[in-house]
Tab-separated table of C-alpha atoms in Angstrom:
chain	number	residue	atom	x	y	z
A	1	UNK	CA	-48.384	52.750	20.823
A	2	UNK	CA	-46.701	54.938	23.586
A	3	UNK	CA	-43.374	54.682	24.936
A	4	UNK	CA	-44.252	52.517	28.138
A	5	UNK	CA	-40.153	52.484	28.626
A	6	UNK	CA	-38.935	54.462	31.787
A	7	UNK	CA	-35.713	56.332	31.558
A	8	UNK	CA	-34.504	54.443	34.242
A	9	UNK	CA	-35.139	51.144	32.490
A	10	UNK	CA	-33.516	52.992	29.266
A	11	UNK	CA	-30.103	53.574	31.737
A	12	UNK	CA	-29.906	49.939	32.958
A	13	UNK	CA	-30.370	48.229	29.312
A	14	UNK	CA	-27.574	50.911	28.240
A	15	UNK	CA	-25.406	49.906	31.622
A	16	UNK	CA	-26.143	46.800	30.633
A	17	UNK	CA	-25.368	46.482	27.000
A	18	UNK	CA	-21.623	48.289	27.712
A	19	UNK	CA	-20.763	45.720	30.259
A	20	UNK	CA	-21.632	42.711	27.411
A	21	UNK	CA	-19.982	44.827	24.809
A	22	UNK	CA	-16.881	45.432	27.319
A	23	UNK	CA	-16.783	41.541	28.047
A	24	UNK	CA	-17.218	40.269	24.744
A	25	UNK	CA	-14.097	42.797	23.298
A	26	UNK	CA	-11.687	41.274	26.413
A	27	UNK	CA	-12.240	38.090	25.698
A	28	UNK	CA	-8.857	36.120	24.947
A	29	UNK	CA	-10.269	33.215	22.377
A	30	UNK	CA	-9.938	35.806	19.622
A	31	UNK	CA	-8.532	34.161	16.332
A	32	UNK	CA	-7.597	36.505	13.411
A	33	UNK	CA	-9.410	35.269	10.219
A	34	UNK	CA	-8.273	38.243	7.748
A	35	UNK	CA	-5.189	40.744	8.201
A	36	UNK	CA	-4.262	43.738	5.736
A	37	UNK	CA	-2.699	46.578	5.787
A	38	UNK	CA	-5.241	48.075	6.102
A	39	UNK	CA	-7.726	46.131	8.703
A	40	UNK	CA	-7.607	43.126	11.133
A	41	UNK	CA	-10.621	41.063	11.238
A	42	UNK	CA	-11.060	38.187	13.815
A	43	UNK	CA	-13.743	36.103	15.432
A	44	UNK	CA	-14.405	34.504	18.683
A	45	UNK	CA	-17.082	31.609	19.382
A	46	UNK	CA	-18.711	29.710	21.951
A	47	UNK	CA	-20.678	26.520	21.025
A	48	UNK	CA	-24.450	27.158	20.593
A	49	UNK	CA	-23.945	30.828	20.882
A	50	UNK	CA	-23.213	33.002	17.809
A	51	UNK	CA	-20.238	33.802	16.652
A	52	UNK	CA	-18.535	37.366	17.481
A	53	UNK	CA	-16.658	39.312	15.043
A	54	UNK	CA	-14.374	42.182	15.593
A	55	UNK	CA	-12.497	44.366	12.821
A	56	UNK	CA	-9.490	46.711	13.452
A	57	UNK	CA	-8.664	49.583	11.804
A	58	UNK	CA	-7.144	53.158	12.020
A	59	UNK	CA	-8.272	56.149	10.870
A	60	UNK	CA	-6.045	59.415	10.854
A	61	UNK	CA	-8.535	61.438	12.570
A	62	UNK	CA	-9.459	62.057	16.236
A	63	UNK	CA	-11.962	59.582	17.402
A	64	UNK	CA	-14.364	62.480	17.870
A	65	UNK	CA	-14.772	63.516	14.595
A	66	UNK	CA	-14.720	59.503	13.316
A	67	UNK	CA	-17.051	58.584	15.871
A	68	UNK	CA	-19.169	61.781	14.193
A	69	UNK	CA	-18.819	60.617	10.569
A	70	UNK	CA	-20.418	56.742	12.198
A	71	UNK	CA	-22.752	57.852	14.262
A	72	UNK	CA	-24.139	60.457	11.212
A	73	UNK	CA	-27.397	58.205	10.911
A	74	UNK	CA	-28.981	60.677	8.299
A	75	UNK	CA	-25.494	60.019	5.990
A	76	UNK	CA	-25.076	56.171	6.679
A	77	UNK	CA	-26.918	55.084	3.786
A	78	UNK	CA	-23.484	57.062	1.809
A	79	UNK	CA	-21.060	55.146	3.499
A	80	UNK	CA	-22.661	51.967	3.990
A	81	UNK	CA	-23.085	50.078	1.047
A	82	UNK	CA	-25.992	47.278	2.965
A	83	UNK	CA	-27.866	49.984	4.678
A	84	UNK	CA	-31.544	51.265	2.917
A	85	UNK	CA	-31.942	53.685	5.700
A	86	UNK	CA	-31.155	55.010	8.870
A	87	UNK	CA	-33.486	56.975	10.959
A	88	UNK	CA	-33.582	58.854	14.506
A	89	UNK	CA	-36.685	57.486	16.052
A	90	UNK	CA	-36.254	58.812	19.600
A	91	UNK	CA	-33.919	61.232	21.702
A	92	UNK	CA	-33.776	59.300	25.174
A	93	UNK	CA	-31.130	61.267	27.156
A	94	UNK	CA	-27.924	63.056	26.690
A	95	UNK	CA	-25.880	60.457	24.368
A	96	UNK	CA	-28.622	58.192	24.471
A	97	UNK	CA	-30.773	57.272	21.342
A	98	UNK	CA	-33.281	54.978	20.054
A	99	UNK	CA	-32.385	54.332	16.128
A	100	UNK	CA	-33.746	52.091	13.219
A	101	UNK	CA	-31.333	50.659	10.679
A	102	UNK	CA	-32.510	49.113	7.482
A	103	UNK	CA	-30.862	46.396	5.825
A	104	UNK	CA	-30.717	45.637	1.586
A	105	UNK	CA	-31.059	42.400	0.717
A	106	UNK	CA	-28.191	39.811	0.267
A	107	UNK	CA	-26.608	36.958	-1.679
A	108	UNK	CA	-28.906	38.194	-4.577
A	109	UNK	CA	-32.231	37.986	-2.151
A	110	UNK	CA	-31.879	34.954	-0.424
A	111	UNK	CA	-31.227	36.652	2.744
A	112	UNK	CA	-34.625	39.360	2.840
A	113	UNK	CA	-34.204	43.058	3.554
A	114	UNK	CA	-33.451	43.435	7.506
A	115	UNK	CA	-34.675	45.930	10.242
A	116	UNK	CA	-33.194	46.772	13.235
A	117	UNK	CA	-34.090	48.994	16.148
A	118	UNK	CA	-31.346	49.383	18.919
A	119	UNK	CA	-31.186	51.632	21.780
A	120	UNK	CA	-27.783	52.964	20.925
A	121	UNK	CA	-25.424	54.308	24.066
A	122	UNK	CA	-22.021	56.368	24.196
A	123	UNK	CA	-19.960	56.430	26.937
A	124	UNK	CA	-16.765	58.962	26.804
A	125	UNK	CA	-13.885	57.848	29.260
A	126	UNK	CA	-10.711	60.115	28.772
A	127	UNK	CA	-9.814	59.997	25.169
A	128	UNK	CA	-11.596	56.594	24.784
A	129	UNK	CA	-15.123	56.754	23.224
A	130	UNK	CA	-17.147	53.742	23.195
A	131	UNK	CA	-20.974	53.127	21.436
A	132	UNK	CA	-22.982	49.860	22.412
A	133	UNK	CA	-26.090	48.915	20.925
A	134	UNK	CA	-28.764	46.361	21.413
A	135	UNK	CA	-31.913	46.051	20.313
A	136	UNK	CA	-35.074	45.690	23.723
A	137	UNK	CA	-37.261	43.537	23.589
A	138	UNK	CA	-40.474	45.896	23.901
A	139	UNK	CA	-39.408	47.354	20.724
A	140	UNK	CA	-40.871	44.771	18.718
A	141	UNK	CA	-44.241	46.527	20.173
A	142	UNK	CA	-43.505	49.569	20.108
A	143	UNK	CA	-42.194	49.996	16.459
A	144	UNK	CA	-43.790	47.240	14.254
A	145	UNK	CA	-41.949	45.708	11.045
A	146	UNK	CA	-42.038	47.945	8.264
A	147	UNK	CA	-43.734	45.665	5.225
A	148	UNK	CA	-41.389	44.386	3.019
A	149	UNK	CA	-38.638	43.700	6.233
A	150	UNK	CA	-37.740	41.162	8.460
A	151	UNK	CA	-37.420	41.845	11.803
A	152	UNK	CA	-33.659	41.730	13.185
A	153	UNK	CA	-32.104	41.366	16.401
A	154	UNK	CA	-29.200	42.784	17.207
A	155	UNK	CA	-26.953	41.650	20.606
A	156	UNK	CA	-24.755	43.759	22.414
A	157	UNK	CA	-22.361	45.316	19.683
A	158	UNK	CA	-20.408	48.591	19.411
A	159	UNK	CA	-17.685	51.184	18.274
A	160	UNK	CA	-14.527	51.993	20.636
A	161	UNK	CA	-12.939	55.002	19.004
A	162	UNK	CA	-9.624	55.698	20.607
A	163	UNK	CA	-6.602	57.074	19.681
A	164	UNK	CA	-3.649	55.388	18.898
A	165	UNK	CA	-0.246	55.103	21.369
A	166	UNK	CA	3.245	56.593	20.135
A	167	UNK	CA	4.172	53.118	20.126
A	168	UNK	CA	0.992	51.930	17.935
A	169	UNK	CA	2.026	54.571	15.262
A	170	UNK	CA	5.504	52.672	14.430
């Protein structure tokens, strides 16, 4: 099936997607479930919504090259220990893409093998790099299931890569 997508409608879903991303990171009912030295992971929910989950961490790289090594969909699968595949499917503008993510199955099969496809979004503001994702509705005609998958959904999530303050470091 063709692309029946405009550009234009491409730009507002990405627009879009940030400003969710953006407002689900600043919200303030964020509780810390896990802290290590090495990550923070916390969680936020509203009743009969799902749940959000955010995890810290800091690499000692610029957030260029980490948010290379992430967004590296060909060398996911190496990194990403749930992830059968990741693919390119479509080149929609300058730092736009449309991508398909594969997931393994889980809990030894009870939860099937997932697959994703997300119109994926990067926004560079100074030093600050962000990457939101969310999956369109069309997609679900334009790219059927691959047998063997479940179709998943993804809501607005995403990266910020951004590099730390003097006063971060201590």
């Amino acid at each position: 099936m063709a692309d029946t997508i405009s550009k234009g409608e491409y730009l507002q879903f990405a627009q879009d997607t940030h400003k969710a991303f953006q407002e689900a990171l600043s919200r303030s009912d964020w509780t810390v479930t896990q802290k290590t030295d090495d990550f923070i992971v916390s969680k936020a929910h509203e009743k009969g919504k799902p749940t959000l989950w955010k995890i810290e961490t800091t690499f000692d790289y610029p957030p260029e090259i980490v948010k290379r090594g992430f967004g590296d969909l060909q060398r996911r699968t190496q990194w990403d220990d749930g992830a059968a595949a990741s693919d390119l499917i479509k080149d929609v503008a300058p730092d736009m893409i449309i991508a398909r993510f594969a997931s393994k199955s889980a809990a030894g099969g009870l939860i099937s093998p997932r697959e994703f496809y997300d119109l994926i979004s990067i926004v560079h503001d100074g030093d600050r790099i962000t990457s939101a994702a969310a999956n369109m509705d069309q997609f679900s005609k334009l790219y059927p299931t691959t047998k063997g998958f479940t179709r998943g959904i993804n809501y607005p999530t995403g990266w910020v890569w951004e590099p730390l303050n003097i006063s971060q470091e201590s």
